[in-house]
Coordinates of C-alpha atoms in Angstrom, one line a residue:
Chain A
M1 CA 75.6 137.6 85.8
T2 CA 75.7 140.5 83.2
T3 CA 72.3 139.2 81.7
P4 CA 69.3 141.3 82.4
Y5 CA 68.1 140.3 86.2
K6 CA 64.4 140.9 86.3
A7 CA 63.2 137.5 87.9
V8 CA 61.3 138.1 91.2
Q9 CA 63.1 135.8 93.5
S10 CA 60.5 136.8 96.2
V11 CA 61.0 134.4 99.6
S12 CA 57.4 133.1 100.9
F13 CA 55.5 135.1 103.0
L14 CA 55.9 131.9 105.6
T15 CA 59.4 131.8 105.4
T16 CA 59.9 135.1 105.9
N17 CA 57.5 135.6 108.7
A18 CA 59.0 132.4 110.5
V19 CA 62.2 134.1 110.3
F20 CA 61.2 136.9 111.9
I21 CA 59.4 135.6 114.4
G22 CA 62.1 133.2 115.4
R23 CA 64.7 136.6 115.5
S24 CA 61.9 138.4 118.1
I25 CA 61.2 135.3 120.0
R26 CA 65.6 134.9 120.3
L27 CA 65.7 138.5 121.0
S28 CA 63.4 138.6 124.0
L29 CA 64.9 135.7 125.2
R30 CA 68.1 137.6 125.0
N31 CA 66.4 140.9 126.8
V32 CA 66.7 138.8 130.2
E33 CA 65.5 142.1 132.1
A34 CA 62.3 143.2 130.1
L35 CA 61.5 139.4 130.7
L36 CA 62.0 139.3 134.8
M37 CA 60.4 143.2 134.6
A38 CA 57.5 141.7 132.8
V39 CA 56.4 139.1 135.5
I40 CA 58.3 140.5 138.6
L41 CA 56.3 143.9 138.3
P42 CA 52.6 142.2 138.2
V43 CA 53.6 139.5 140.8
M44 CA 54.8 142.6 143.0
L45 CA 51.7 144.3 142.4
M46 CA 49.6 141.5 143.1
L47 CA 51.3 140.7 146.4
L48 CA 51.0 144.5 147.2
F49 CA 47.5 144.7 146.6
T50 CA 46.5 141.4 148.2
Y51 CA 48.4 142.2 151.4
V52 CA 48.8 145.5 151.5
F53 CA 45.9 147.3 150.5
G54 CA 43.4 144.4 150.3
G55 CA 42.2 144.5 153.7
A56 CA 41.7 148.3 153.6
I57 CA 39.9 147.7 150.6
D58 CA 37.8 144.5 151.1
T59 CA 37.4 144.0 154.8
T60 CA 36.2 140.8 153.8
G61 CA 39.5 139.3 153.0
N62 CA 38.1 138.3 149.5
Y63 CA 40.0 140.7 147.6
V64 CA 42.3 138.3 146.2
N65 CA 39.2 136.8 143.9
Y66 CA 38.5 140.3 142.6
V67 CA 41.8 141.8 142.0
V68 CA 43.2 138.7 139.8
P69 CA 42.3 139.7 136.7
G70 CA 43.0 142.8 136.7
I71 CA 46.3 141.9 137.6
I72 CA 46.3 139.8 135.1
L73 CA 45.1 142.7 132.8
L74 CA 48.4 145.0 134.0
C75 CA 50.6 142.1 133.3
A76 CA 49.3 141.9 130.0
G77 CA 49.4 145.9 129.3
F78 CA 52.8 145.9 130.9
G79 CA 54.2 142.9 128.9
S80 CA 53.1 144.3 125.5
S81 CA 54.7 147.7 125.7
S82 CA 58.0 146.6 125.5
T83 CA 57.0 146.0 121.7
A84 CA 56.7 149.5 121.4
V85 CA 60.5 150.1 122.5
N86 CA 61.5 146.7 120.4
V87 CA 60.2 147.8 116.9
A88 CA 61.4 151.3 117.7
E89 CA 64.8 150.2 118.3
D90 CA 64.6 148.1 115.1
M91 CA 63.1 151.5 113.3
T92 CA 65.6 153.2 114.2
N93 CA 68.7 150.7 113.7
G94 CA 70.4 150.1 109.9
I95 CA 69.0 146.7 109.9
I96 CA 65.6 148.3 108.7
D97 CA 67.1 148.9 105.6
R98 CA 68.5 146.3 105.0
F99 CA 65.0 144.4 105.4
R100 CA 63.2 147.0 103.2
T101 CA 65.9 146.4 100.5
M102 CA 65.2 142.9 100.2
P103 CA 62.3 141.5 98.0
I104 CA 60.5 140.4 100.9
T105 CA 57.6 141.7 102.9
S106 CA 59.4 144.0 105.2
I107 CA 56.7 144.8 107.8
S108 CA 56.8 141.1 109.0
V109 CA 59.7 142.4 111.1
I110 CA 56.5 144.1 113.0
T111 CA 54.7 140.8 112.6
G112 CA 57.4 138.9 114.3
H113 CA 57.5 141.4 117.2
V114 CA 53.8 141.1 118.0
V115 CA 53.8 137.6 117.9
A116 CA 56.8 136.9 120.0
S117 CA 55.0 139.3 122.4
V118 CA 52.1 137.1 122.5
A119 CA 53.9 134.4 123.8
R120 CA 55.6 136.3 125.9
N121 CA 52.8 137.6 127.5
L122 CA 51.2 134.6 127.7
L123 CA 53.8 132.8 129.7
A124 CA 54.3 135.7 132.1
T125 CA 50.1 135.4 132.5
G126 CA 50.3 131.7 133.2
I127 CA 53.1 132.6 136.1
V128 CA 50.7 135.5 137.4
I129 CA 48.1 133.4 137.5
G130 CA 50.4 130.6 139.3
V131 CA 51.7 132.8 141.9
A132 CA 47.8 134.2 142.4
Y133 CA 46.6 130.3 143.3
L134 CA 49.8 130.7 146.1
V135 CA 48.1 133.8 147.4
G136 CA 44.8 132.4 148.0
F137 CA 43.1 132.9 144.2
R138 CA 40.5 130.2 144.1
P139 CA 38.8 130.4 140.8
T140 CA 35.2 128.6 140.3
G141 CA 35.4 128.9 136.4
S142 CA 34.7 125.2 134.2
V143 CA 36.9 124.1 131.1
M144 CA 35.0 126.0 128.8
D145 CA 34.9 129.0 131.4
W146 CA 39.2 129.2 131.6
L147 CA 38.9 128.5 127.3
G148 CA 37.0 131.5 127.0
A149 CA 39.0 133.7 129.5
L150 CA 41.8 132.6 127.8
G151 CA 40.5 133.8 124.4
V152 CA 39.6 137.1 125.6
I153 CA 43.2 137.6 127.2
T154 CA 45.1 136.7 124.0
L155 CA 42.7 138.9 121.8
F156 CA 43.2 141.7 124.6
I157 CA 47.3 140.8 124.6
L158 CA 46.9 140.7 120.6
A159 CA 45.1 144.2 120.7
F160 CA 47.5 146.1 123.0
T161 CA 50.8 144.7 121.6
W162 CA 50.0 145.6 118.1
L163 CA 48.9 149.2 119.4
F164 CA 52.3 149.8 121.2
A165 CA 53.9 148.2 117.8
A166 CA 52.0 151.4 116.3
I167 CA 53.4 154.0 119.3
G168 CA 57.0 152.1 118.3
L169 CA 56.6 153.1 115.0
A170 CA 55.2 156.4 115.4
S171 CA 57.7 157.7 118.1
G172 CA 60.7 158.8 116.7
N173 CA 62.9 156.7 118.9
P174 CA 63.1 153.8 121.9
S175 CA 62.6 156.2 124.7
A176 CA 59.9 158.4 123.1
A177 CA 58.1 154.7 122.3
S178 CA 58.9 153.9 126.1
G179 CA 57.2 157.2 127.1
Y180 CA 53.7 157.0 125.1
G181 CA 53.5 153.6 126.0
F182 CA 53.7 154.1 129.9
A183 CA 50.7 156.6 129.2
L184 CA 48.5 153.3 128.1
L185 CA 49.8 151.7 131.3
F186 CA 47.4 154.1 133.6
L187 CA 44.2 152.8 131.9
P188 CA 43.8 149.5 134.4
Y189 CA 44.1 151.9 136.9
I190 CA 40.8 153.9 135.6
S191 CA 38.8 150.7 135.5
S192 CA 36.9 148.3 137.3
A193 CA 40.0 145.9 137.6
F194 CA 41.2 147.4 141.5
V195 CA 37.9 148.8 143.2
P196 CA 34.4 148.5 141.3
T197 CA 33.8 151.4 139.5
D198 CA 30.7 152.7 141.6
T199 CA 33.1 153.5 144.6
M200 CA 34.5 156.1 141.7
P201 CA 33.5 160.1 141.6
T202 CA 30.7 160.3 138.5
W203 CA 32.7 161.9 136.4
L204 CA 35.5 159.5 136.7
R205 CA 33.1 156.4 136.9
G206 CA 32.0 157.4 133.4
V207 CA 35.5 157.4 132.1
A208 CA 36.0 153.4 133.7
D209 CA 32.6 152.5 132.6
N210 CA 32.9 153.6 129.1
Q211 CA 37.1 152.3 128.2
P212 CA 38.1 148.8 127.1
I213 CA 39.9 147.6 129.9
T214 CA 36.6 147.6 131.9
P215 CA 34.2 145.2 130.3
V216 CA 37.4 142.9 129.4
I217 CA 38.5 142.9 133.0
E218 CA 34.6 141.8 133.8
T219 CA 34.1 139.3 131.3
I220 CA 37.3 137.5 132.5
R221 CA 36.5 138.3 136.2
G222 CA 32.8 137.1 135.2
L223 CA 34.5 133.9 133.4
L224 CA 36.7 132.7 136.3
T225 CA 34.9 133.6 139.5
G226 CA 31.2 133.6 138.6
T227 CA 30.4 137.8 139.0
P228 CA 27.9 138.7 135.9
I229 CA 29.1 139.3 133.1
D230 CA 25.9 140.9 131.2
N231 CA 27.3 142.2 128.0
S232 CA 30.9 142.9 129.1
A233 CA 32.1 139.7 127.0
W234 CA 30.9 141.8 123.3
L235 CA 32.0 144.8 124.6
A236 CA 34.9 143.3 125.3
A237 CA 35.5 141.7 121.7
G238 CA 34.1 144.6 120.1
W239 CA 36.5 147.1 121.9
C240 CA 39.7 144.6 121.4
V241 CA 38.8 143.6 117.4
L242 CA 38.4 147.6 116.9
L243 CA 41.9 148.5 118.7
L244 CA 43.6 145.7 116.6
L245 CA 42.0 146.9 113.3
I246 CA 42.7 150.6 114.0
A247 CA 46.2 149.7 115.6
I248 CA 46.9 147.3 112.5
G249 CA 46.2 149.9 110.1
W250 CA 47.9 152.8 111.9
S251 CA 51.0 150.5 111.9
I252 CA 50.8 149.5 108.4
W253 CA 50.3 153.3 107.3
T254 CA 53.0 154.7 109.6
F255 CA 55.4 151.8 108.3
R256 CA 54.7 153.0 105.0
R257 CA 55.2 156.8 105.4
K258 CA 58.2 156.1 107.2
A259 CA 59.7 154.5 104.2
A260 CA 58.9 157.2 102.0
R261 CA 60.2 160.3 104.1
R262 CA 63.3 160.1 106.2
Chain B
M1 CA 74.7 148.5 72.7
T2 CA 75.8 147.9 76.4
E3 CA 73.0 147.1 79.0
L4 CA 72.7 150.0 81.5
A5 CA 72.5 148.4 85.5
V6 CA 71.5 152.2 86.3
Q7 CA 69.8 154.8 84.4
V8 CA 68.6 158.1 85.9
M9 CA 66.8 160.6 84.1
A10 CA 65.8 164.0 85.2
L11 CA 65.8 162.8 88.8
R12 CA 64.7 165.8 91.5
K13 CA 64.0 165.3 95.1
A14 CA 63.5 168.0 97.8
Y15 CA 62.6 167.5 101.0
G16 CA 60.4 170.6 101.9
K17 CA 62.0 173.6 100.2
Q18 CA 65.4 172.0 100.5
V19 CA 66.2 171.0 97.1
V20 CA 68.5 167.5 97.5
L21 CA 68.4 166.2 93.7
D22 CA 68.1 168.6 91.0
G23 CA 68.1 167.0 87.8
I24 CA 70.2 163.9 87.9
E25 CA 71.0 162.2 84.8
L26 CA 73.3 159.3 84.9
A27 CA 73.9 155.8 83.0
V28 CA 75.9 152.8 84.5
P29 CA 77.2 150.0 82.3
A30 CA 76.8 146.6 83.5
G31 CA 79.7 145.0 85.1
S32 CA 81.5 148.3 85.5
I33 CA 82.7 150.1 89.0
F34 CA 80.4 153.6 89.0
A35 CA 82.2 155.9 91.5
L36 CA 80.0 158.7 92.4
L37 CA 82.0 161.6 93.9
G38 CA 81.0 164.3 96.2
P39 CA 81.0 166.4 99.6
N40 CA 78.9 165.9 102.5
G41 CA 75.0 167.1 101.6
A42 CA 75.6 166.8 97.6
G43 CA 72.8 164.4 97.7
K44 CA 74.8 161.1 96.9
T45 CA 72.9 159.3 100.1
T46 CA 69.5 160.3 98.5
L47 CA 70.3 158.9 95.3
I48 CA 71.3 155.7 96.4
H49 CA 68.4 155.2 98.6
I50 CA 65.8 156.1 95.8
L51 CA 67.7 153.7 93.8
T52 CA 67.6 151.1 96.1
T53 CA 63.8 152.0 96.6
L54 CA 64.1 153.3 100.2
V55 CA 63.0 156.7 99.2
A56 CA 60.6 157.7 96.5
A57 CA 62.1 160.6 93.7
D58 CA 59.6 163.5 93.1
E59 CA 60.0 163.3 89.2
G60 CA 62.3 161.9 87.0
V61 CA 63.0 158.2 86.5
A62 CA 65.1 155.7 87.7
R63 CA 65.9 152.3 86.3
V64 CA 67.9 149.6 87.5
F65 CA 68.2 146.3 85.1
G66 CA 65.8 148.0 83.6
C67 CA 63.2 147.5 85.7
D68 CA 61.4 151.1 87.2
V69 CA 62.6 151.8 91.4
A70 CA 58.8 152.9 91.4
S71 CA 56.5 150.9 90.0
E72 CA 58.8 147.6 89.8
K73 CA 60.2 147.6 93.5
N74 CA 60.3 143.8 94.0
A75 CA 62.2 143.3 90.8
V76 CA 64.4 145.9 91.7
K77 CA 65.0 144.7 95.0
S78 CA 65.6 141.4 93.7
A79 CA 68.5 142.8 91.6
I80 CA 70.2 145.0 94.3
S81 CA 72.4 144.5 97.1
L82 CA 72.8 147.8 99.6
T83 CA 75.6 148.6 101.9
G84 CA 74.7 151.9 103.7
Q85 CA 76.2 154.6 105.4
F86 CA 75.5 152.8 108.7
A87 CA 76.0 149.6 109.1
A88 CA 72.6 147.7 108.3
V89 CA 73.4 144.9 110.8
D90 CA 71.5 143.4 114.2
E91 CA 72.6 144.4 117.2
M92 CA 71.4 141.8 119.2
L93 CA 72.3 138.9 117.7
T94 CA 75.4 137.3 116.8
G95 CA 77.6 137.6 113.6
E96 CA 76.9 134.3 112.8
E97 CA 73.0 134.3 113.1
N98 CA 73.2 138.0 110.9
L99 CA 74.5 136.1 108.2
R100 CA 71.9 133.1 108.6
M101 CA 69.3 135.2 109.0
I102 CA 69.5 136.9 105.6
G103 CA 70.5 133.6 104.0
R104 CA 66.8 132.5 104.9
L105 CA 65.4 135.6 103.7
S106 CA 66.9 135.4 100.6
G107 CA 65.6 132.1 100.0
L108 CA 68.3 129.6 101.0
S109 CA 67.7 126.6 103.0
P110 CA 68.6 126.6 106.7
S111 CA 71.5 124.1 105.7
Q112 CA 72.9 126.4 102.9
S113 CA 72.6 129.2 105.1
R114 CA 74.7 128.0 107.7
A115 CA 77.2 126.7 104.9
R116 CA 77.2 130.1 103.4
A117 CA 77.7 131.9 106.7
A118 CA 80.8 130.1 107.2
E119 CA 82.3 130.4 104.0
L120 CA 81.6 134.5 104.9
L121 CA 83.4 134.7 108.1
T122 CA 85.9 133.2 107.1
G123 CA 86.3 134.9 104.2
F124 CA 86.0 138.3 105.9
D125 CA 88.2 137.3 108.9
L126 CA 85.1 137.3 111.3
T127 CA 85.5 133.5 112.4
A128 CA 86.6 134.1 116.1
A129 CA 83.5 136.8 116.1
A130 CA 81.1 134.8 114.9
G131 CA 79.5 133.8 117.6
K132 CA 79.9 137.0 119.5
R133 CA 76.8 139.7 119.3
V134 CA 77.5 142.0 116.8
K135 CA 77.0 145.0 119.6
T136 CA 80.6 144.0 121.3
Y137 CA 81.7 144.3 117.5
S138 CA 84.4 147.5 116.5
G139 CA 83.3 149.6 113.6
G140 CA 85.8 147.8 111.4
M141 CA 84.3 144.5 112.4
R142 CA 80.8 145.8 111.8
R143 CA 81.5 147.0 108.3
R144 CA 83.1 143.7 107.1
L145 CA 80.0 141.9 108.7
D146 CA 77.8 144.4 107.2
L147 CA 79.6 143.9 103.6
A148 CA 79.2 140.0 103.8
I149 CA 75.5 140.0 104.7
S150 CA 75.3 142.2 101.9
L151 CA 77.3 138.9 99.8
V152 CA 75.1 136.4 101.2
V153 CA 73.6 135.5 97.8
D154 CA 74.8 137.1 94.3
R155 CA 72.9 140.3 93.2
P156 CA 73.7 141.5 89.7
I157 CA 74.4 145.1 91.5
L158 CA 76.0 146.3 94.8
F159 CA 75.7 150.0 96.5
L160 CA 78.0 150.8 98.4
D161 CA 77.4 154.3 100.4
E162 CA 81.0 155.9 101.8
P163 CA 82.2 152.2 102.0
T164 CA 85.5 153.2 103.3
T165 CA 84.9 156.1 105.7
G166 CA 86.1 155.6 108.7
L167 CA 88.3 152.7 108.0
D168 CA 92.3 152.4 108.5
T169 CA 94.1 152.4 105.3
A170 CA 94.8 148.4 105.9
S171 CA 91.1 147.5 105.8
R172 CA 90.7 150.3 103.2
R173 CA 92.8 148.3 100.6
A174 CA 91.0 145.0 102.0
L175 CA 87.8 146.5 100.7
W176 CA 89.1 147.7 97.6
D177 CA 90.4 144.2 96.6
I178 CA 87.0 142.7 97.6
I179 CA 85.4 145.5 95.0
L180 CA 87.4 144.4 92.4
S181 CA 87.4 140.8 92.6
L182 CA 83.2 141.2 92.5
K183 CA 83.7 142.9 89.2
Q184 CA 85.7 140.1 88.1
R185 CA 82.5 138.1 88.9
G186 CA 80.2 140.6 86.7
V187 CA 79.1 142.5 89.5
T188 CA 78.4 145.7 89.1
I189 CA 79.3 148.2 91.7
F190 CA 77.8 151.8 92.2
L191 CA 79.7 153.5 95.0
T192 CA 80.0 157.1 96.5
T193 CA 82.6 158.4 98.2
Q194 CA 84.5 161.5 99.2
Y195 CA 87.9 159.6 98.7
L196 CA 88.9 160.6 95.4
E197 CA 92.0 158.5 95.3
E198 CA 89.6 156.0 95.8
A199 CA 87.5 156.6 92.5
D200 CA 90.9 156.9 90.9
Q201 CA 91.7 153.4 92.2
L202 CA 88.7 151.7 91.4
A203 CA 86.2 153.2 89.1
D204 CA 85.7 152.8 85.5
T205 CA 83.5 155.5 85.4
A206 CA 82.8 158.8 88.0
A207 CA 80.5 161.4 88.4
V208 CA 80.8 164.7 90.4
I209 CA 77.7 165.5 92.3
S210 CA 77.4 168.7 94.0
G211 CA 74.2 170.8 95.1
G212 CA 72.0 168.0 93.6
R213 CA 73.6 168.0 90.3
I214 CA 76.0 166.4 88.4
V215 CA 78.7 168.5 87.0
A216 CA 80.9 166.5 85.7
T217 CA 81.2 162.8 84.4
G218 CA 83.7 160.6 82.8
T219 CA 86.4 158.1 83.4
P220 CA 88.9 159.4 86.0
G221 CA 91.7 159.9 83.8
E222 CA 89.1 162.1 81.7
L223 CA 88.0 164.1 84.8
K224 CA 91.6 164.9 85.5
S225 CA 92.8 166.1 82.0
R226 CA 89.7 168.6 82.3
I227 CA 92.0 170.7 84.7
G228 CA 95.0 170.9 82.5
T229 CA 98.4 168.6 82.6
E230 CA 100.2 170.4 85.7
V231 CA 98.5 172.1 88.8
L232 CA 100.0 175.6 90.4
E233 CA 99.6 175.0 94.0
L234 CA 99.1 178.7 96.0
R235 CA 99.5 178.3 99.9
D236 CA 99.9 181.1 102.4
E237 CA 102.4 181.3 105.2
N238 CA 100.1 179.0 107.4
D239 CA 100.0 176.7 104.6
G240 CA 95.9 177.2 104.0
L241 CA 95.7 176.5 99.8
I242 CA 94.4 180.1 98.3
R243 CA 94.7 179.1 94.7
L244 CA 95.0 175.9 92.5
I245 CA 95.9 177.0 89.0
A246 CA 95.9 174.7 86.5
T247 CA 99.0 175.2 83.5
D248 CA 100.7 173.4 80.6
G249 CA 103.7 173.8 82.6
T250 CA 105.8 175.6 80.1
L251 CA 108.0 178.4 80.9
Q252 CA 106.1 180.9 79.2
D253 CA 102.7 180.0 80.5
L254 CA 104.0 180.4 83.9
R255 CA 106.0 183.7 83.5
Q256 CA 102.6 184.9 82.3
I257 CA 100.9 183.4 85.6
M258 CA 103.5 184.6 87.6
N259 CA 102.7 188.2 86.1
D260 CA 99.2 187.9 86.9
L261 CA 100.0 186.8 90.4
S262 CA 102.2 189.1 91.9
L263 CA 99.9 191.9 91.3
S264 CA 97.4 190.2 93.8
F265 CA 99.4 188.0 96.3
P266 CA 101.8 188.8 99.4
G267 CA 106.1 188.0 98.6
N268 CA 105.5 184.9 101.2
T269 CA 103.1 182.9 99.3
K270 CA 104.6 179.5 98.8
L271 CA 104.4 178.0 95.2
S272 CA 104.3 174.3 94.4
L273 CA 103.9 172.5 91.0
R274 CA 102.5 168.8 90.7
K275 CA 100.5 166.9 88.5
P276 CA 96.8 167.2 89.0
S277 CA 95.1 164.9 91.3
M278 CA 91.6 163.7 91.7
D279 CA 91.3 166.2 94.4
D280 CA 92.0 168.9 92.3
V281 CA 89.2 168.2 89.3
F282 CA 87.0 167.9 93.0
L283 CA 87.9 171.0 94.2
A284 CA 87.8 172.8 90.9
L285 CA 84.3 171.4 90.1
T286 CA 82.2 171.7 93.7
A287 CA 84.3 174.7 95.2
P288 CA 83.9 177.9 92.5
E289 CA 85.7 180.0 95.2
L290 CA 88.9 178.1 94.6
E291 CA 88.6 178.8 90.8
V292 CA 90.7 177.5 88.9
A293 CA 91.9 179.2 85.4
A294 CA 91.6 178.1 82.3
P295 CA 95.2 176.5 80.4

């Protein structure tokens, strides 16, 4: 024991990530309220838009097919936002110091949250689609279309989860994280999620057409219900990858910066 | 030459204009217990954070078992274990899950992690609470779990930041026993404390930190001897300490002191003569207003 101890006994990157992913999934399962909210809120919104507003927005009764892609994204955004709180909680808890003083890649604690969030949100998305079927959603897409839509949804969830993780890292405490995260959740309302953007005033339409949510929704809608996609798919992929890269970079930078000054 | 577990040279750290560490020099031999004494805000925690790679120093060198804390972080992390001032435990997990998680992250296999967790839960009297979430634990249980987590794998040096703050006497004694048994196993202990009795009981060497500087180092015995063989304590009518005066305890010296004192203090000032404690050393070195006359 008193001999010099210089050996770098690093645990493999894979094991570290597996442990942190397991931890985050366990935390997700224990936070029953958040899990329920992530499913119930979008379902409530879907029912609200289908049965209450739907008739006024689109009198043909076909509104459910229009709105479901928007609800899926709303659900994904809402579900990802809890990552901000989870990450902020970890950063303010003592456990992060434990991880940081161990010979492991401690940022994997964030990766764990991201992977758990993607799993959680895909599950919630499945439930939302199931409920959509029950209220009359009749998609026309082929298996390939569905796979494409799943890919876009996953990419979107991944990008927004990382964005929320970065917000969680940057904000000082869980309630601040929740507050900042809330702002992002308004994006779907100013997009083509609930109404076509050409019904909006010109200035707002400019915002709605050029923000990341609209192309993502148009792509999913096109794949599932056969509406025209045009260049939305490229725009959606471009936006998501761009946001993902920015969010990961921002996260790593914040994680390191917070380590150096406390 | 003895191997050094910790070596610190001209270490400086400031947060903005607030200088926290102002040229710290330290050397802790491997296998010993070292106590860093100081009041709140003296820079103890910052020094521990630098030595455990959590915070970067502005200037100077800090080495743990010869590895530089800035440039050889991973090597340092492999050698250390930290029990900070606030329990570094996962609130949402159970005590057992915490131990197993750290076991896995320390390179133990799942079955080894489980076995080690069971051992530690028994050793730290946490078996009954093993399956409960940590957020339901009492402060004492959290501390015990925190220390247990630090001991999942044997690291050559254990940093303990005010380990007994807020513990009752029985828990404190129990913790001291654990610390002493770790030393038996060859683990170097670097602890900070505000309790001077603690350094007196445990430490092979101690240093007093005040205002970001090391103001004294030595064995607890040496530190005490710096203050003289006896201490005359002056208290006012409300029992507030006014002054400590070092003396050799002879009639001649005491008479001299009495003559000086009767001029500057009221007649109802209470006097008592006793052996110096670590507290006296501490006060003498860190609170100049309670200045101690040289014997």
